[in-house]
PDB file of N, CA and C in Angstrom:
ATOM      1  N   MET A   1      12.980 264.709 -11.021  1.00 51.00           N
ATOM      2  CA  MET A   1      14.046 264.835 -11.819  1.00 51.00           C
ATOM      3  C   MET A   1      13.268 265.779 -13.273  1.00 51.00           C
ATOM      4  N   GLN A   2      14.266 266.489 -13.379  1.00 52.00           N
ATOM      5  CA  GLN A   2      14.487 267.375 -14.277  1.00 52.00           C
ATOM      6  C   GLN A   2      15.187 266.342 -15.893  1.00 52.00           C
ATOM      7  N   SER A   3      14.079 266.735 -17.098  1.00 52.00           N
ATOM      8  CA  SER A   3      14.491 266.092 -18.355  1.00 52.00           C
ATOM      9  C   SER A   3      16.000 267.187 -18.723  1.00 52.00           C
ATOM     10  N   GLY A   4      16.575 266.589 -20.001  1.00 52.00           N
ATOM     11  CA  GLY A   4      17.466 267.083 -20.426  1.00 52.00           C
ATOM     12  C   GLY A   4      17.771 268.870 -21.036  1.00 52.00           C
ATOM     13  N   ARG A   5      16.191 268.450 -21.374  1.00 55.00           N
ATOM     14  CA  ARG A   5      15.541 269.944 -22.290  1.00 55.00           C
ATOM     15  C   ARG A   5      15.808 270.908 -21.118  1.00 55.00           C
ATOM     16  N   ASN A   6      15.388 270.913 -20.032  1.00 54.00           N
ATOM     17  CA  ASN A   6      15.094 272.008 -19.210  1.00 54.00           C
ATOM     18  C   ASN A   6      16.166 272.424 -18.420  1.00 54.00           C
ATOM     19  N   ARG A   7      17.556 271.945 -18.876  1.00 55.00           N
ATOM     20  CA  ARG A   7      18.665 272.165 -18.116  1.00 55.00           C
ATOM     21  C   ARG A   7      19.172 273.681 -19.429  1.00 55.00           C
ATOM     22  N   ALA A   8      19.944 274.257 -18.466  1.00 56.00           N
ATOM     23  CA  ALA A   8      20.553 275.146 -18.902  1.00 56.00           C
ATOM     24  C   ALA A   8      21.572 274.996 -19.614  1.00 56.00           C
ATOM     25  N   PHE A   9      22.333 275.273 -20.395  1.00 51.00           N
ATOM     26  CA  PHE A   9      23.405 274.526 -21.316  1.00 51.00           C
ATOM     27  C   PHE A   9      24.282 275.704 -21.244  1.00 51.00           C
ATOM     28  N   ARG A  10      25.984 275.448 -20.582  1.00 52.00           N
ATOM     29  CA  ARG A  10      26.688 276.392 -21.045  1.00 52.00           C
ATOM     30  C   ARG A  10      27.597 276.372 -22.063  1.00 52.00           C
ATOM     31  N   ASP A  11      28.148 276.942 -23.053  1.00 52.00           N
ATOM     32  CA  ASP A  11      28.761 277.508 -23.948  1.00 52.00           C
ATOM     33  C   ASP A  11      30.280 277.051 -23.219  1.00 52.00           C
ATOM     34  N   MET A  12      30.482 275.589 -23.471  1.00 51.00           N
ATOM     35  CA  MET A  12      32.561 275.324 -22.979  1.00 51.00           C
ATOM     36  C   MET A  12      33.617 275.938 -23.676  1.00 51.00           C
ATOM     37  N   ARG A  13      33.220 276.228 -24.879  1.00 55.00           N
ATOM     38  CA  ARG A  13      34.307 277.122 -25.599  1.00 55.00           C
ATOM     39  C   ARG A  13      34.420 278.149 -24.942  1.00 55.00           C
ATOM     40  N   GLN A  14      33.207 279.003 -24.173  1.00 56.00           N
ATOM     41  CA  GLN A  14      33.787 280.351 -23.507  1.00 56.00           C
ATOM     42  C   GLN A  14      34.257 280.151 -21.887  1.00 56.00           C
ATOM     43  N   ALA A  15      33.666 279.467 -22.023  1.00 54.00           N
ATOM     44  CA  ALA A  15      34.402 278.737 -20.245  1.00 54.00           C
ATOM     45  C   ALA A  15      35.734 278.101 -20.345  1.00 54.00           C
ATOM     46  N   GLY A  16      35.841 277.231 -21.468  1.00 53.00           N
ATOM     47  CA  GLY A  16      37.616 277.044 -21.206  1.00 53.00           C
ATOM     48  C   GLY A  16      38.689 277.814 -22.226  1.00 53.00           C
ATOM     49  N   ALA A  17      37.494 278.747 -22.526  1.00 56.00           N
ATOM     50  CA  ALA A  17      38.983 279.251 -23.643  1.00 56.00           C
ATOM     51  C   ALA A  17      39.887 280.206 -22.419  1.00 56.00           C
ATOM     52  N   GLN A  18      41.210 280.347 -22.615  1.00 64.00           N
ATOM     53  CA  GLN A  18      42.371 281.288 -22.149  1.00 64.00           C
ATOM     54  C   GLN A  18      43.247 281.867 -22.744  1.00 64.00           C
ATOM     55  N   LYS A  19      43.313 283.384 -22.098  1.00 69.00           N
ATOM     56  CA  LYS A  19      44.099 284.141 -22.950  1.00 69.00           C
ATOM     57  C   LYS A  19      45.195 283.627 -23.060  1.00 69.00           C
ATOM     58  N   ARG A  20      45.926 284.367 -24.148  1.00 68.00           N
ATOM     59  CA  ARG A  20      47.519 283.572 -24.739  1.00 68.00           C
ATOM     60  C   ARG A  20      48.497 284.216 -23.732  1.00 68.00           C
ATOM     61  N   PRO A  21      49.538 283.271 -22.750  1.00 73.00           N
ATOM     62  CA  PRO A  21      49.965 284.313 -22.240  1.00 73.00           C
ATOM     63  C   PRO A  21      50.896 285.235 -22.688  1.00 73.00           C
ATOM     64  N   GLU A  22      51.171 286.612 -21.924  1.00 86.00           N
ATOM     65  CA  GLU A  22      51.739 287.820 -22.352  1.00 86.00           C
ATOM     66  C   GLU A  22      53.207 287.034 -22.110  1.00 86.00           C
ATOM     67  N   ILE A  23      53.790 287.533 -23.046  1.00 89.00           N
ATOM     68  CA  ILE A  23      55.422 287.590 -22.859  1.00 89.00           C
ATOM     69  C   ILE A  23      56.329 288.746 -22.792  1.00 89.00           C
ATOM     70  N   THR A  24      57.207 288.907 -22.356  1.00 94.00           N
ATOM     71  CA  THR A  24      57.763 289.838 -22.159  1.00 94.00           C
ATOM     72  C   THR A  24      58.983 289.956 -22.989  1.00 94.00           C
ATOM     73  N   PHE A  25      59.089 290.960 -23.913  1.00 96.00           N
ATOM     74  CA  PHE A  25      60.470 290.613 -24.908  1.00 96.00           C
ATOM     75  C   PHE A  25      61.900 291.516 -24.701  1.00 96.00           C
ATOM     76  N   PRO A  26      62.895 291.958 -25.017  1.00 97.00           N
ATOM     77  CA  PRO A  26      63.464 290.314 -25.310  1.00 97.00           C
ATOM     78  C   PRO A  26      63.450 288.773 -24.276  1.00 97.00           C
ATOM     79  N   CYS A  27      63.099 288.018 -25.253  1.00 97.00           N
ATOM     80  CA  CYS A  27      63.351 286.799 -24.056  1.00 97.00           C
ATOM     81  C   CYS A  27      63.452 285.762 -24.542  1.00 97.00           C
ATOM     82  N   ASP A  28      64.356 284.565 -23.955  1.00 97.00           N
ATOM     83  CA  ASP A  28      64.524 283.251 -24.277  1.00 97.00           C
ATOM     84  C   ASP A  28      63.813 282.957 -24.484  1.00 97.00           C
ATOM     85  N   TYR A  29      63.471 281.960 -25.986  1.00 97.00           N
ATOM     86  CA  TYR A  29      61.860 281.505 -26.356  1.00 97.00           C
ATOM     87  C   TYR A  29      62.284 280.419 -27.179  1.00 97.00           C
ATOM     88  N   PRO A  30      61.609 279.072 -26.233  1.00 98.00           N
ATOM     89  CA  PRO A  30      61.767 277.684 -27.399  1.00 98.00           C
ATOM     90  C   PRO A  30      61.122 277.270 -28.255  1.00 98.00           C
ATOM     91  N   ILE A  31      61.451 276.675 -29.313  1.00 98.00           N
ATOM     92  CA  ILE A  31      60.888 276.783 -30.678  1.00 98.00           C
ATOM     93  C   ILE A  31      60.990 274.788 -31.322  1.00 98.00           C
ATOM     94  N   LYS A  32      59.730 274.393 -31.256  1.00 98.00           N
ATOM     95  CA  LYS A  32      60.154 273.122 -31.786  1.00 98.00           C
ATOM     96  C   LYS A  32      59.534 273.181 -33.353  1.00 98.00           C
ATOM     97  N   VAL A  33      60.195 272.736 -34.207  1.00 98.00           N
ATOM     98  CA  VAL A  33      60.369 272.357 -35.738  1.00 98.00           C
ATOM     99  C   VAL A  33      60.025 271.088 -36.163  1.00 98.00           C
ATOM    100  N   VAL A  34      58.542 270.451 -36.729  1.00 98.00           N
ATOM    101  CA  VAL A  34      58.607 269.276 -37.053  1.00 98.00           C
ATOM    102  C   VAL A  34      58.172 269.147 -38.735  1.00 98.00           C
ATOM    103  N   GLY A  35      59.258 268.273 -39.433  1.00 98.00           N
ATOM    104  CA  GLY A  35      59.350 268.204 -40.646  1.00 98.00           C
ATOM    105  C   GLY A  35      59.052 266.831 -41.036  1.00 98.00           C
ATOM    106  N   ASP A  36      59.358 266.298 -42.370  1.00 97.00           N
ATOM    107  CA  ASP A  36      59.725 264.640 -42.467  1.00 97.00           C
ATOM    108  C   ASP A  36      61.176 264.839 -42.789  1.00 97.00           C
ATOM    109  N   ALA A  37      61.464 263.835 -42.145  1.00 98.00           N
ATOM    110  CA  ALA A  37      63.504 263.596 -41.841  1.00 98.00           C
ATOM    111  C   ALA A  37      63.829 263.378 -43.227  1.00 98.00           C
ATOM    112  N   ALA A  38      65.347 264.342 -43.287  1.00 98.00           N
ATOM    113  CA  ALA A  38      65.951 264.197 -44.339  1.00 98.00           C
ATOM    114  C   ALA A  38      67.785 264.471 -43.690  1.00 98.00           C
ATOM    115  N   GLU A  39      68.155 264.358 -44.452  1.00 97.00           N
ATOM    116  CA  GLU A  39      69.968 264.711 -43.773  1.00 97.00           C
ATOM    117  C   GLU A  39      69.747 266.112 -43.633  1.00 97.00           C
ATOM    118  N   ASP A  40      69.642 266.823 -44.824  1.00 98.00           N
ATOM    119  CA  ASP A  40      69.090 268.292 -44.592  1.00 98.00           C
ATOM    120  C   ASP A  40      68.363 269.332 -43.617  1.00 98.00           C
ATOM    121  N   PHE A  41      67.338 268.387 -43.092  1.00 98.00           N
ATOM    122  CA  PHE A  41      66.709 269.109 -42.544  1.00 98.00           C
ATOM    123  C   PHE A  41      66.340 270.151 -41.412  1.00 98.00           C
ATOM    124  N   ALA A  42      67.796 269.790 -40.450  1.00 98.00           N
ATOM    125  CA  ALA A  42      68.284 270.590 -39.390  1.00 98.00           C
ATOM    126  C   ALA A  42      69.094 271.872 -40.069  1.00 98.00           C
ATOM    127  N   ALA A  43      69.746 271.791 -40.564  1.00 98.00           N
ATOM    128  CA  ALA A  43      69.953 272.221 -41.792  1.00 98.00           C
ATOM    129  C   ALA A  43      69.272 273.501 -42.147  1.00 98.00           C
ATOM    130  N   VAL A  44      68.642 272.969 -42.794  1.00 98.00           N
ATOM    131  CA  VAL A  44      67.140 274.471 -43.551  1.00 98.00           C
ATOM    132  C   VAL A  44      66.651 274.900 -41.761  1.00 98.00           C
ATOM    133  N   VAL A  45      66.084 274.775 -41.256  1.00 98.00           N
ATOM    134  CA  VAL A  45      65.584 274.946 -40.178  1.00 98.00           C
ATOM    135  C   VAL A  45      66.401 275.873 -39.618  1.00 98.00           C
ATOM    136  N   CYS A  46      67.706 275.396 -39.570  1.00 98.00           N
ATOM    137  CA  CYS A  46      68.652 276.874 -38.866  1.00 98.00           C
ATOM    138  C   CYS A  46      68.995 277.832 -39.489  1.00 98.00           C
ATOM    139  N   GLU A  47      69.089 277.791 -40.931  1.00 98.00           N
ATOM    140  CA  GLU A  47      69.492 278.600 -41.986  1.00 98.00           C
ATOM    141  C   GLU A  47      68.102 279.463 -41.960  1.00 98.00           C
ATOM    142  N   VAL A  48      67.124 279.127 -41.887  1.00 98.00           N
ATOM    143  CA  VAL A  48      65.879 280.144 -41.904  1.00 98.00           C
ATOM    144  C   VAL A  48      65.796 281.334 -40.802  1.00 98.00           C
ATOM    145  N   THR A  49      66.393 279.936 -39.206  1.00 98.00           N
ATOM    146  CA  THR A  49      66.738 280.800 -37.752  1.00 98.00           C
ATOM    147  C   THR A  49      67.261 281.568 -38.063  1.00 98.00           C
ATOM    148  N   LYS A  50      68.391 281.198 -38.592  1.00 98.00           N
ATOM    149  CA  LYS A  50      69.390 282.542 -38.223  1.00 98.00           C
ATOM    150  C   LYS A  50      68.822 283.584 -39.233  1.00 98.00           C
ATOM    151  N   ARG A  51      68.365 283.762 -40.524  1.00 98.00           N
ATOM    152  CA  ARG A  51      67.728 285.077 -41.400  1.00 98.00           C
ATOM    153  C   ARG A  51      66.913 285.975 -39.658  1.00 98.00           C
ATOM    154  N   HIS A  52      66.285 284.955 -39.151  1.00 98.00           N
ATOM    155  CA  HIS A  52      65.156 286.216 -38.527  1.00 98.00           C
ATOM    156  C   HIS A  52      66.405 286.324 -36.876  1.00 98.00           C
ATOM    157  N   ALA A  53      67.158 285.442 -36.806  1.00 98.00           N
ATOM    158  CA  ALA A  53      67.614 285.953 -35.274  1.00 98.00           C
ATOM    159  C   ALA A  53      68.968 285.935 -35.541  1.00 98.00           C
ATOM    160  N   PRO A  54      69.806 286.694 -36.175  1.00 97.00           N
ATOM    161  CA  PRO A  54      71.186 286.761 -36.488  1.00 97.00           C
ATOM    162  C   PRO A  54      71.724 285.628 -35.008  1.00 97.00           C
ATOM    163  N   ASP A  55      71.582 286.259 -33.705  1.00 96.00           N
ATOM    164  CA  ASP A  55      72.300 285.804 -32.510  1.00 96.00           C
ATOM    165  C   ASP A  55      72.087 284.284 -32.264  1.00 96.00           C
ATOM    166  N   PHE A  56      71.374 283.547 -33.172  1.00 97.00           N
ATOM    167  CA  PHE A  56      70.793 282.159 -33.495  1.00 97.00           C
ATOM    168  C   PHE A  56      72.350 281.699 -33.076  1.00 97.00           C
ATOM    169  N   ASP A  57      72.058 280.654 -31.817  1.00 95.00           N
ATOM    170  CA  ASP A  57      74.010 279.750 -32.338  1.00 95.00           C
ATOM    171  C   ASP A  57      73.158 278.185 -32.385  1.00 95.00           C
ATOM    172  N   ALA A  58      73.424 277.415 -33.353  1.00 95.00           N
ATOM    173  CA  ALA A  58      72.628 276.105 -33.876  1.00 95.00           C
ATOM    174  C   ALA A  58      73.596 275.180 -33.032  1.00 95.00           C
ATOM    175  N   ALA A  59      74.323 275.482 -32.127  1.00 95.00           N
ATOM    176  CA  ALA A  59      75.451 273.629 -31.755  1.00 95.00           C
ATOM    177  C   ALA A  59      74.578 273.953 -30.742  1.00 95.00           C
ATOM    178  N   GLY A  60      73.236 274.308 -30.021  1.00 93.00           N
ATOM    179  CA  GLY A  60      72.771 274.296 -28.718  1.00 93.00           C
ATOM    180  C   GLY A  60      71.046 273.546 -28.992  1.00 93.00           C
ATOM    181  N   ILE A  61      71.472 273.188 -30.467  1.00 97.00           N
ATOM    182  CA  ILE A  61      69.562 272.280 -31.087  1.00 97.00           C
ATOM    183  C   ILE A  61      69.864 270.828 -30.615  1.00 97.00           C
ATOM    184  N   GLN A  62      68.517 270.605 -30.863  1.00 98.00           N
ATOM    185  CA  GLN A  62      68.080 268.974 -30.589  1.00 98.00           C
ATOM    186  C   GLN A  62      68.048 268.441 -31.836  1.00 98.00           C
ATOM    187  N   VAL A  63      67.984 267.191 -32.424  1.00 98.00           N
ATOM    188  CA  VAL A  63      67.419 266.753 -33.724  1.00 98.00           C
ATOM    189  C   VAL A  63      66.376 265.492 -32.909  1.00 98.00           C
ATOM    190  N   ILE A  64      65.286 265.206 -32.568  1.00 98.00           N
ATOM    191  CA  ILE A  64      65.213 263.721 -32.818  1.00 98.00           C
ATOM    192  C   ILE A  64      64.047 263.298 -33.073  1.00 98.00           C
ATOM    193  N   ASP A  65      64.438 261.834 -33.916  1.00 97.00           N
ATOM    194  CA  ASP A  65      64.000 261.166 -34.974  1.00 97.00           C
ATOM    195  C   ASP A  65      62.785 260.427 -34.160  1.00 97.00           C
ATOM    196  N   SER A  66      61.057 260.368 -35.295  1.00 97.00           N
ATOM    197  CA  SER A  66      60.149 259.994 -34.403  1.00 97.00           C
ATOM    198  C   SER A  66      60.665 258.617 -34.704  1.00 97.00           C
ATOM    199  N   ARG A  67      59.836 257.769 -34.084  1.00 97.00           N
ATOM    200  CA  ARG A  67      59.743 256.320 -33.474  1.00 97.00           C
ATOM    201  C   ARG A  67      60.074 255.666 -34.571  1.00 97.00           C
ATOM    202  N   ASN A  68      59.455 255.769 -36.326  1.00 96.00           N
ATOM    203  CA  ASN A  68      59.317 254.693 -36.944  1.00 96.00           C
ATOM    204  C   ASN A  68      60.784 255.569 -38.246  1.00 96.00           C
ATOM    205  N   GLY A  69      60.826 256.925 -38.135  1.00 96.00           N
ATOM    206  CA  GLY A  69      61.930 257.628 -38.534  1.00 96.00           C
ATOM    207  C   GLY A  69      61.846 258.101 -39.528  1.00 96.00           C
ATOM    208  N   ARG A  70      60.377 258.471 -40.047  1.00 97.00           N
ATOM    209  CA  ARG A  70      59.566 259.151 -41.160  1.00 97.00           C
ATOM    210  C   ARG A  70      59.583 260.985 -40.803  1.00 97.00           C
ATOM    211  N   PHE A  71      59.955 261.276 -39.015  1.00 98.00           N
ATOM    212  CA  PHE A  71      59.450 262.677 -39.033  1.00 98.00           C
ATOM    213  C   PHE A  71      60.814 262.706 -38.124  1.00 98.00           C
ATOM    214  N   GLN A  72      61.132 264.300 -38.518  1.00 98.00           N
ATOM    215  CA  GLN A  72      62.143 264.655 -37.219  1.00 98.00           C
ATOM    216  C   GLN A  72      61.758 265.703 -37.119  1.00 98.00           C
ATOM    217  N   SER A  73      62.498 266.142 -35.610  1.00 98.00           N
ATOM    218  CA  SER A  73      61.643 267.240 -34.810  1.00 98.00           C
ATOM    219  C   SER A  73      62.718 268.307 -34.253  1.00 98.00           C
ATOM    220  N   VAL A  74      63.202 269.208 -34.332  1.00 98.00           N
ATOM    221  CA  VAL A  74      64.282 270.002 -34.535  1.00 98.00           C
ATOM    222  C   VAL A  74      63.994 271.541 -33.079  1.00 98.00           C
ATOM    223  N   ARG A  75      64.285 271.142 -31.851  1.00 98.00           N
ATOM    224  CA  ARG A  75      64.537 271.892 -30.744  1.00 98.00           C
ATOM    225  C   ARG A  75      65.407 273.042 -30.797  1.00 98.00           C
ATOM    226  N   LEU A  76      65.003 274.443 -31.207  1.00 98.00           N
ATOM    227  CA  LEU A  76      66.250 275.220 -30.260  1.00 98.00           C
ATOM    228  C   LEU A  76      65.403 275.857 -29.801  1.00 98.00           C
ATOM    229  N   SER A  77      66.409 277.182 -29.313  1.00 98.00           N
ATOM    230  CA  SER A  77      65.887 278.696 -28.477  1.00 98.00           C
ATOM    231  C   SER A  77      66.691 279.453 -29.361  1.00 98.00           C
ATOM    232  N   ILE A  78      65.997 280.670 -29.404  1.00 98.00           N
ATOM    233  CA  ILE A  78      66.295 282.298 -30.139  1.00 98.00           C
ATOM    234  C   ILE A  78      66.181 283.400 -28.767  1.00 98.00           C
ATOM    235  N   ARG A  79      66.777 284.406 -29.072  1.00 97.00           N
ATOM    236  CA  ARG A  79      66.214 285.694 -28.131  1.00 97.00           C
ATOM    237  C   ARG A  79      65.671 286.134 -29.179  1.00 97.00           C
ATOM    238  N   ALA A  80      64.416 285.773 -28.462  1.00 98.00           N
ATOM    239  CA  ALA A  80      62.989 286.939 -29.548  1.00 98.00           C
ATOM    240  C   ALA A  80      62.762 288.273 -29.269  1.00 98.00           C
ATOM    241  N   THR A  81      62.911 288.468 -30.054  1.00 97.00           N
ATOM    242  CA  THR A  81      62.549 290.739 -29.861  1.00 97.00           C
ATOM    243  C   THR A  81      61.146 291.116 -30.225  1.00 97.00           C
ATOM    244  N   GLY A  82      60.475 290.171 -30.179  1.00 97.00           N
ATOM    245  CA  GLY A  82      59.203 290.664 -31.036  1.00 97.00           C
ATOM    246  C   GLY A  82      57.889 289.690 -31.205  1.00 97.00           C
ATOM    247  N   GLU A  83      56.803 290.344 -31.149  1.00 96.00           N
ATOM    248  CA  GLU A  83      56.043 289.033 -31.661  1.00 96.00           C
ATOM    249  C   GLU A  83      55.825 289.025 -33.394  1.00 96.00           C
ATOM    250  N   ALA A  84      56.274 290.354 -34.197  1.00 97.00           N
ATOM    251  CA  ALA A  84      56.398 290.270 -35.363  1.00 97.00           C
ATOM    252  C   ALA A  84      57.622 289.579 -36.095  1.00 97.00           C
ATOM    253  N   GLN A  85      58.663 289.579 -35.182  1.00 98.00           N
ATOM    254  CA  GLN A  85      59.962 288.695 -35.618  1.00 98.00           C
ATOM    255  C   GLN A  85      59.270 286.805 -35.478  1.00 98.00           C
ATOM    256  N   LEU A  86      58.868 286.620 -34.418  1.00 98.00           N
ATOM    257  CA  LEU A  86      58.539 284.872 -34.330  1.00 98.00           C
ATOM    258  C   LEU A  86      57.405 285.042 -35.460  1.00 98.00           C
ATOM    259  N   LYS A  87      56.547 285.581 -35.868  1.00 97.00           N
ATOM    260  CA  LYS A  87      55.346 285.364 -36.929  1.00 97.00           C
ATOM    261  C   LYS A  87      56.010 285.025 -38.370  1.00 97.00           C
ATOM    262  N   ALA A  88      57.077 286.044 -38.104  1.00 98.00           N
ATOM    263  CA  ALA A  88      58.022 286.202 -39.549  1.00 98.00           C
ATOM    264  C   ALA A  88      58.849 284.969 -39.983  1.00 98.00           C
ATOM    265  N   LEU A  89      59.546 284.360 -38.637  1.00 98.00           N
ATOM    266  CA  LEU A  89      60.100 283.072 -38.223  1.00 98.00           C
ATOM    267  C   LEU A  89      58.999 282.322 -38.805  1.00 98.00           C
ATOM    268  N   PHE A  90      58.011 281.725 -37.867  1.00 98.00           N
ATOM    269  CA  PHE A  90      57.185 280.672 -38.459  1.00 98.00           C
ATOM    270  C   PHE A  90      56.718 280.368 -39.269  1.00 98.00           C
ATOM    271  N   GLU A  91      56.230 281.900 -40.407  1.00 98.00           N
ATOM    272  CA  GLU A  91      55.446 281.954 -42.047  1.00 98.00           C
ATOM    273  C   GLU A  91      56.900 281.237 -42.679  1.00 98.00           C
ATOM    274  N   GLU A  92      58.028 281.666 -42.453  1.00 98.00           N
ATOM    275  CA  GLU A  92      59.080 281.180 -43.830  1.00 98.00           C
ATOM    276  C   GLU A  92      59.434 279.552 -43.432  1.00 98.00           C
ATOM    277  N   LEU A  93      59.772 279.206 -42.606  1.00 98.00           N
ATOM    278  CA  LEU A  93      59.472 278.154 -41.305  1.00 98.00           C
ATOM    279  C   LEU A  93      58.679 277.017 -42.592  1.00 98.00           C
ATOM    280  N   LYS A  94      57.644 277.304 -42.898  1.00 97.00           N
ATOM    281  CA  LYS A  94      56.730 276.729 -43.218  1.00 97.00           C
ATOM    282  C   LYS A  94      56.542 276.826 -44.725  1.00 97.00           C
ATOM    283  N   ALA A  95      56.758 278.037 -44.899  1.00 97.00           N
ATOM    284  CA  ALA A  95      56.990 278.301 -46.787  1.00 97.00           C
ATOM    285  C   ALA A  95      57.654 277.110 -46.921  1.00 97.00           C
ATOM    286  N   THR A  96      58.265 276.923 -46.711  1.00 97.00           N
ATOM    287  CA  THR A  96      59.848 275.840 -46.947  1.00 97.00           C
ATOM    288  C   THR A  96      59.257 274.557 -47.343  1.00 97.00           C
ATOM    289  N   GLY A  97      57.967 273.699 -46.972  1.00 97.00           N
ATOM    290  CA  GLY A  97      57.264 273.147 -47.872  1.00 97.00           C
ATOM    291  C   GLY A  97      57.693 271.687 -46.749  1.00 97.00           C
ATOM    292  N   ARG A  98      58.970 272.144 -46.026  1.00 97.00           N
ATOM    293  CA  ARG A  98      59.338 271.021 -45.357  1.00 97.00           C
ATOM    294  C   ARG A  98      58.580 270.813 -43.907  1.00 97.00           C
ATOM    295  N   VAL A  99      58.374 271.633 -43.500  1.00 97.00           N
ATOM    296  CA  VAL A  99      57.504 271.847 -42.069  1.00 97.00           C
ATOM    297  C   VAL A  99      56.317 271.512 -41.978  1.00 97.00           C
ATOM    298  N   HIS A 100      56.246 270.895 -41.109  1.00 97.00           N
ATOM    299  CA  HIS A 100      54.950 270.065 -40.686  1.00 97.00           C
ATOM    300  C   HIS A 100      53.866 271.121 -39.694  1.00 97.00           C
ATOM    301  N   MET A 101      54.758 271.396 -38.758  1.00 97.00           N
ATOM    302  CA  MET A 101      54.317 272.536 -37.554  1.00 97.00           C
ATOM    303  C   MET A 101      55.439 273.110 -37.211  1.00 97.00           C
ATOM    304  N   VAL A 102      54.968 274.297 -36.117  1.00 97.00           N
ATOM    305  CA  VAL A 102      55.729 275.039 -35.398  1.00 97.00           C
ATOM    306  C   VAL A 102      54.935 275.264 -34.432  1.00 97.00           C
ATOM    307  N   VAL A 103      56.175 274.662 -33.074  1.00 95.00           N
ATOM    308  CA  VAL A 103      55.198 274.962 -31.578  1.00 95.00           C
ATOM    309  C   VAL A 103      56.398 276.020 -30.909  1.00 95.00           C
TER     310      VAL A 103
END
């Protein structure tokens, strides 16, 4: 029986790491924004989104409250034109100070 010291160890970070999926732009791109629950949270998310995706239609958003009502998630979809657009949108959403996570 071999002792644990003689076994070769693999770096699982390398083995499990996957490349980000390639995205072909333009495309419909779903986004989920999570933040503290507030009456105007969805409106703020829509306002920021509209600046980065002028053709964004807020009629299709979903607002979901967390079980205890402390957080809200806003699910929306935009017509993404490129990585720069998505990066700028995500950064501005986070810069509001009201967004905890953008997925």
